Coordinates of C-alpha atoms and ligand atoms in Angstrom, one line a residue:
M866 CA -24.0 20.5 17.9
S867 CA -23.6 16.6 18.3
M868 CA -20.2 14.6 18.2
I869 CA -20.6 12.0 15.7
E870 CA -17.9 9.6 14.4
G871 CA -17.3 9.0 10.7
R872 CA -14.2 8.4 8.2
I873 CA -12.4 11.1 5.7
V874 CA -13.1 9.8 2.1
K875 CA -12.0 13.0 0.6
A876 CA -10.1 16.0 0.4
L877 CA -10.5 18.8 -2.2
S878 CA -9.8 22.3 -2.4
G879 CA -9.8 22.8 1.0
Y880 CA -12.7 20.5 2.3
Y881 CA -13.1 17.1 4.1
Y882 CA -15.9 14.9 2.9
V883 CA -16.6 12.8 5.8
Q884 CA -18.6 9.4 5.5
T885 CA -20.5 9.3 8.7
E886 CA -24.1 7.3 9.9
E887 CA -25.7 10.2 8.8
G888 CA -24.4 10.9 5.2
L889 CA -21.5 12.5 3.8
V890 CA -20.6 15.5 5.9
T891 CA -18.8 18.4 4.7
C892 CA -16.2 19.9 6.8
R893 CA -13.7 23.1 6.1
A894 CA -10.2 22.1 6.3
R895 CA -9.4 25.2 8.5
G896 CA -6.0 25.9 11.0
K897 CA -7.3 24.2 14.0
F898 CA -8.0 21.1 12.3
R899 CA -3.8 20.8 13.2
L900 CA -4.4 18.8 16.1
D901 CA -1.4 18.1 18.1
G902 CA 0.1 18.7 15.1
T903 CA -1.1 16.1 13.2
S904 CA -3.4 16.9 10.1
P905 CA -6.2 14.9 9.1
L906 CA -5.6 12.6 6.1
V907 CA -8.1 10.9 3.8
G908 CA -9.0 7.5 5.5
D909 CA -8.8 9.2 9.1
R910 CA -11.5 8.0 11.0
V911 CA -12.3 11.2 12.8
R912 CA -14.8 12.3 15.7
L913 CA -16.6 15.3 14.4
E914 CA -18.4 18.3 15.8
L915 CA -22.1 18.0 13.5
S916 CA -23.7 21.8 13.6
R917 CA -27.5 22.3 12.7
D918 CA -26.7 23.6 9.2
K919 CA -25.0 19.8 9.2
T920 CA -21.5 21.0 8.0
G921 CA -19.1 19.6 10.8
S922 CA -15.8 20.3 12.0
V923 CA -13.4 17.5 12.9
R924 CA -12.6 17.4 16.7
E925 CA -10.6 14.5 17.0
I926 CA -8.1 11.8 15.1
L927 CA -8.8 8.4 16.3
P928 CA -5.7 6.1 15.9
R929 CA -4.2 5.1 12.6
R930 CA -3.0 1.8 11.6
N931 CA -0.9 3.5 9.5
W932 CA 0.2 6.4 7.2
F933 CA 1.5 7.5 3.7
I934 CA 3.1 10.5 2.7
R935 CA 2.3 10.2 -1.1
P936 CA -0.4 9.9 -1.7
A937 CA -1.3 11.4 2.0
V938 CA -3.7 8.7 3.1
A939 CA -4.2 6.6 6.3
N940 CA -5.5 3.6 7.2
I941 CA -4.9 1.4 4.5
D942 CA -5.3 -2.1 4.8
R943 CA -4.0 -4.1 2.3
M944 CA -1.6 -3.4 -0.7
V945 CA -2.3 -4.9 -3.7
M946 CA 0.7 -5.5 -6.1
V947 CA 0.1 -6.3 -9.8
A948 CA 2.7 -7.8 -11.7
A949 CA 3.4 -9.9 -15.1
A950 CA 5.1 -12.5 -16.5
V951 CA 4.9 -11.0 -19.5
N952 CA 4.5 -7.8 -21.6
P953 CA 5.7 -6.7 -19.1
I954 CA 7.9 -9.1 -17.1
T955 CA 7.7 -7.8 -13.6
D956 CA 11.3 -7.5 -12.3
P957 CA 11.0 -9.6 -8.8
F958 CA 13.1 -7.2 -6.8
L959 CA 10.4 -4.4 -7.2
I960 CA 7.8 -6.8 -5.7
D961 CA 10.5 -7.7 -2.4
R962 CA 10.7 -3.4 -2.3
V963 CA 6.8 -3.2 -2.1
S964 CA 6.0 -6.2 0.1
A965 CA 9.0 -5.0 2.7
L966 CA 7.2 -1.4 2.3
A967 CA 3.8 -2.6 3.2
A968 CA 5.2 -4.9 6.0
F969 CA 7.0 -1.8 7.3
H970 CA 3.9 0.0 7.2
D971 CA 1.7 -3.0 9.0
C972 CA 0.0 -3.1 5.7
D973 CA -1.2 -6.6 4.2
F974 CA -0.2 -7.5 1.2
L975 CA -1.5 -9.1 -2.0
L976 CA 0.8 -10.1 -5.1
C977 CA -1.3 -10.5 -8.4
V978 CA 0.4 -12.2 -10.9
N979 CA -1.9 -11.2 -13.8
K980 CA -2.1 -12.1 -17.6
T981 CA -2.3 -15.6 -16.9
D982 CA -4.0 -16.2 -19.7
M983 CA -1.1 -15.1 -21.9
D984 CA 1.6 -16.7 -19.7
P985 CA 0.7 -18.9 -16.1
G986 CA 3.6 -16.9 -14.2
D987 CA 4.3 -20.2 -12.5
R988 CA 7.8 -19.1 -11.7
L989 CA 6.7 -16.0 -10.0
F990 CA 3.6 -17.6 -8.2
E991 CA 6.1 -20.2 -6.8
I992 CA 8.3 -17.8 -5.2
Y993 CA 5.6 -15.8 -3.3
R994 CA 3.9 -19.1 -2.5
A995 CA 6.9 -20.5 -1.1
S996 CA 7.6 -17.1 1.0
G997 CA 4.3 -17.3 2.9
I998 CA 3.2 -13.9 1.0
P999 CA -0.7 -13.9 -0.4
V1000 CA -0.5 -14.6 -4.0
L1001 CA -3.4 -15.1 -6.5
R1002 CA -3.1 -15.8 -10.8
T1003 CA -5.5 -13.4 -12.0
S1004 CA -6.6 -12.6 -15.8
A1005 CA -8.5 -9.5 -16.6
E1006 CA -9.2 -11.2 -19.7
T1007 CA -10.6 -14.2 -18.8
G1008 CA -12.0 -13.3 -15.1
E1009 CA -9.7 -15.9 -13.4
G1010 CA -9.3 -14.9 -9.8
M1011 CA -11.7 -11.8 -9.8
E1012 CA -13.9 -13.8 -7.2
E1013 CA -11.2 -14.4 -5.2
L1014 CA -9.7 -11.0 -5.0
R1015 CA -13.2 -9.5 -4.4
G1016 CA -13.5 -11.7 -1.1
L1017 CA -10.3 -10.6 -0.1
L1018 CA -10.9 -6.6 -0.8
S1019 CA -14.4 -6.9 0.8
G1020 CA -14.6 -5.0 3.9
Q1021 CA -10.8 -3.6 3.9
T1022 CA -9.1 0.0 2.7
C1023 CA -6.6 -1.3 -0.3
A1024 CA -4.1 0.4 -2.8
F1025 CA -3.4 -0.8 -5.8
T1026 CA 0.1 -0.7 -7.3
G1027 CA 2.4 -1.8 -10.1
N1028 CA 4.5 -0.8 -13.2
S1029 CA 2.5 0.8 -16.0
G1030 CA 0.9 -1.9 -18.2
V1031 CA 0.6 -4.6 -16.0
G1032 CA -3.1 -4.6 -15.9
K1033 CA -4.5 -2.8 -12.6
T1034 CA -6.8 -0.6 -14.6
S1035 CA -8.1 -3.6 -16.6
I1036 CA -8.4 -5.7 -13.3
L1037 CA -10.4 -2.6 -11.1
N1038 CA -12.3 -2.3 -13.9
R1039 CA -13.4 -5.9 -14.1
L1040 CA -13.8 -5.6 -10.5
D1041 CA -16.1 -2.9 -10.7
P1042 CA -17.3 -1.0 -14.1
T1043 CA -18.5 2.1 -12.3
L1044 CA -14.9 2.4 -10.8
M1045 CA -13.1 3.9 -13.5
L1046 CA -16.4 5.8 -14.3
R1047 CA -15.8 7.7 -11.1
T1048 CA -12.0 8.2 -11.4
G1049 CA -12.1 9.1 -14.6
E1050 CA -15.1 12.0 -13.8
V1051 CA -12.7 13.4 -10.8
S1052 CA -9.3 13.8 -12.9
E1053 CA -11.6 15.1 -15.8
S1054 CA -12.9 17.7 -13.4
L1055 CA -9.6 18.3 -11.9
G1056 CA -7.8 18.5 -15.4
R1057 CA -5.3 16.8 -17.2
G1058 CA -1.9 17.1 -15.9
R1059 CA -3.0 18.1 -12.5
H1060 CA -3.0 14.7 -10.4
T1061 CA 0.0 16.0 -8.4
T1062 CA -2.4 18.4 -6.4
R1063 CA -3.1 17.0 -3.2
H1064 CA -6.1 15.2 -4.4
V1065 CA -6.7 11.6 -2.6
E1066 CA -9.9 9.6 -2.9
L1067 CA -11.5 6.5 -1.1
F1068 CA -13.5 5.1 -3.8
A1069 CA -16.2 2.4 -2.0
L1070 CA -16.3 -0.9 -3.7
P1071 CA -19.5 -2.2 -4.4
F1072 CA -18.9 -5.6 -2.6
G1073 CA -17.9 -3.6 0.8
G1074 CA -14.7 -1.5 1.5
Y1075 CA -12.7 1.1 -0.2
I1076 CA -10.1 1.5 -2.8
A1077 CA -7.4 4.6 -2.1
D1078 CA -6.5 6.1 -5.2
T1079 CA -5.2 9.2 -6.6
P1080 CA -7.7 10.1 -9.6
G1081 CA -6.7 9.3 -13.4
F1082 CA -3.1 8.0 -12.0
G1083 CA -3.2 4.1 -11.1
S1084 CA -0.7 3.4 -9.0
F1085 CA -0.3 4.4 -5.7
D1086 CA 3.3 5.7 -5.1
V1087 CA 5.4 3.3 -3.3
E1088 CA 9.0 5.4 -3.4
Q1089 CA 9.3 5.5 0.7
M1090 CA 12.3 3.1 1.2
E1091 CA 14.3 5.7 2.6
S1092 CA 12.4 5.4 6.0
I1093 CA 13.3 1.7 7.0
R1094 CA 16.5 1.5 9.0
P1095 CA 18.7 -1.7 7.6
A1096 CA 18.3 -3.2 10.9
Q1097 CA 14.3 -2.9 10.7
L1098 CA 14.2 -5.0 7.0
Q1099 CA 14.8 -8.1 8.5
H1100 CA 11.1 -7.9 10.0
C1101 CA 9.8 -6.8 6.8
F1102 CA 10.7 -10.6 5.0
P1103 CA 8.0 -12.9 6.8
E1104 CA 10.0 -16.1 6.1
F1105 CA 12.7 -14.5 7.7
A1106 CA 10.5 -14.8 11.3
P1107 CA 11.2 -18.2 12.6
R1108 CA 14.9 -17.6 12.0
L1109 CA 15.6 -14.3 13.9
G1110 CA 17.2 -14.2 17.1
R1111 CA 18.8 -17.6 16.0
C1112 CA 21.8 -16.3 14.6
R1113 CA 25.2 -16.7 16.3
F1114 CA 25.5 -13.0 17.3
A1115 CA 22.5 -11.2 18.1
D1116 CA 23.3 -8.2 15.9
C1117 CA 23.5 -10.2 13.1
T1118 CA 22.8 -8.5 9.4
H1119 CA 22.4 -12.2 7.7
R1120 CA 25.1 -11.1 4.9
K1121 CA 28.3 -12.3 5.4
E1122 CA 28.5 -13.5 9.5
P1123 CA 29.3 -17.0 10.4
G1124 CA 26.7 -19.0 12.1
C1125 CA 23.8 -17.1 10.7
A1126 CA 20.4 -18.6 10.8
V1127 CA 18.7 -16.8 7.4
R1128 CA 21.4 -18.1 5.4
G1129 CA 21.2 -21.7 7.0
A1130 CA 17.7 -21.6 6.0
L1131 CA 18.7 -20.2 2.2
E1132 CA 21.2 -23.3 1.9
A1133 CA 18.8 -25.6 2.9
G1134 CA 16.1 -24.1 0.0
E1135 CA 13.7 -22.9 2.5
I1136 CA 14.1 -19.0 1.9
Q1137 CA 14.1 -18.1 -1.5
P1138 CA 17.1 -17.2 -3.5
S1139 CA 15.8 -14.3 -5.0
R1140 CA 13.8 -13.2 -1.9
Y1141 CA 17.5 -13.5 0.2
D1142 CA 19.1 -11.6 -2.9
S1143 CA 16.5 -8.4 -2.4
Y1144 CA 17.1 -8.7 1.2
V1145 CA 21.0 -8.0 0.9
R1146 CA 20.2 -5.1 -1.8
L1147 CA 17.5 -3.2 -0.1
W1148 CA 19.9 -3.8 3.3
E1149 CA 23.0 -2.0 1.5
Q1150 CA 20.6 0.6 0.0
A1151 CA 19.5 1.3 3.4
N1152 CA 22.9 1.0 4.7
R1153 CA 24.0 4.1 2.5
I1154 CA 21.0 6.6 3.7
K1155 CA 21.9 8.5 6.8
D1156 CA 19.8 8.6 9.5
W1157 CA 19.6 12.8 9.2
E1158 CA 18.1 11.6 5.7
R1159 CA 15.3 9.7 6.6
K1160 CA 11.9 11.3 6.4
E1161 CA 9.8 9.8 9.0
Ligands
LIG941 P1 -2.4 -0.5 -16.3 O1 -1.5 0.2 -16.7 O2 -1.5 -1.5 -14.9 O3 -3.3 -0.1 -15.7 O4 -2.5 -1.6 -17.3 P2 -3.5 -1.8 -18.0 O5 -5.2 -2.4 -17.3 O6 -4.1 -0.7 -18.7 O7 -3.6 -3.0 -19.2 C1 -2.4 -2.8 -20.4 C2 -2.6 -3.7 -21.4 O8 -2.6 -4.7 -20.9 C3 -3.9 -3.7 -21.7 O9 -3.9 -3.5 -23.4 C4 -5.1 -4.2 -21.6 O10 -6.0 -4.6 -22.2 C5 -3.9 -5.8 -21.0 N1 -4.2 -6.3 -20.4 C6 -4.1 -6.3 -19.0 N2 -5.1 -7.4 -18.2 C7 -4.8 -8.2 -19.2 C8 -4.9 -9.8 -19.0 O11 -5.1 -10.6 -18.1 N3 -4.5 -10.5 -20.0 C9 -4.0 -9.7 -21.2 N4 -4.0 -11.1 -22.1 N5 -4.0 -8.6 -21.4 C10 -4.2 -7.6 -20.3
LIG942 ZN1 21.9 -14.0 10.7

């Protein structure tokens, strides 16, 4: 018996598959994996006991950067949101909602304004560039932005999200043609329409790093806004940061209060109106949720 460290890259039918220096180790997901009430998730870095027959058993979950419920995955470094200014047009509110959620989970964010061969997406691009949010113009058609994207994803664990039809599959295909093949095989072996099973997998990227995905389903589920409290939202808009603590009232919600530094920045043209509007909309939504209704 020896103790080694590794990372859970797949959970399927009662087994965890852990990538270690010794190769891929299979661990049975038994009750005793529930250490201090926490179950190991795909993406977890773990310490495991390796037995002579090269199977393992998870002994310890190393500290997580973050974790998500649907899909159940831990340690996502970057959320990549794909948007488009044409066919379909992405609503900036959706982008702001996902980027706020990423910030809440201490996850880096990247916006890809895709289909630039059809529409350069200037308006979207400018809103996010001016807000200090990483944004890239991409085209799965011409390959624009693919080198930068590879550079940003290299060595990280990322998750892709965005409306259906914006080009997630096409971008991933362009980044790594074997990726779709691999995810396709998995969804085939699981059978169609069974993506609701708890299957999550980290797929290795050829340039280093992983992409987390639920096979056959191209988008990371980000319907988890209910966990953010109204007062936490202001910290999920990075461009608000230099203004926080400068409002007249310490508990300013930055909506209608006099002497609000965030509104001041908005009026001075230093905060994008659509970003501010999204903040107010998300604040009002969050404010309607009672604490006992929150998921975390
Ligand atoms: P997904 O639902 O987000 O995975 O989107 P897909 O990758 O399936 O793409 C939807 C459609 O948009 C397909 O017909 C693609 O060929 C097309 N598409 C994707 N990216 C681009 C792009 O950058 N430029 C153009 N012109 N079409 C694209
Ligand atoms: Zn304020």
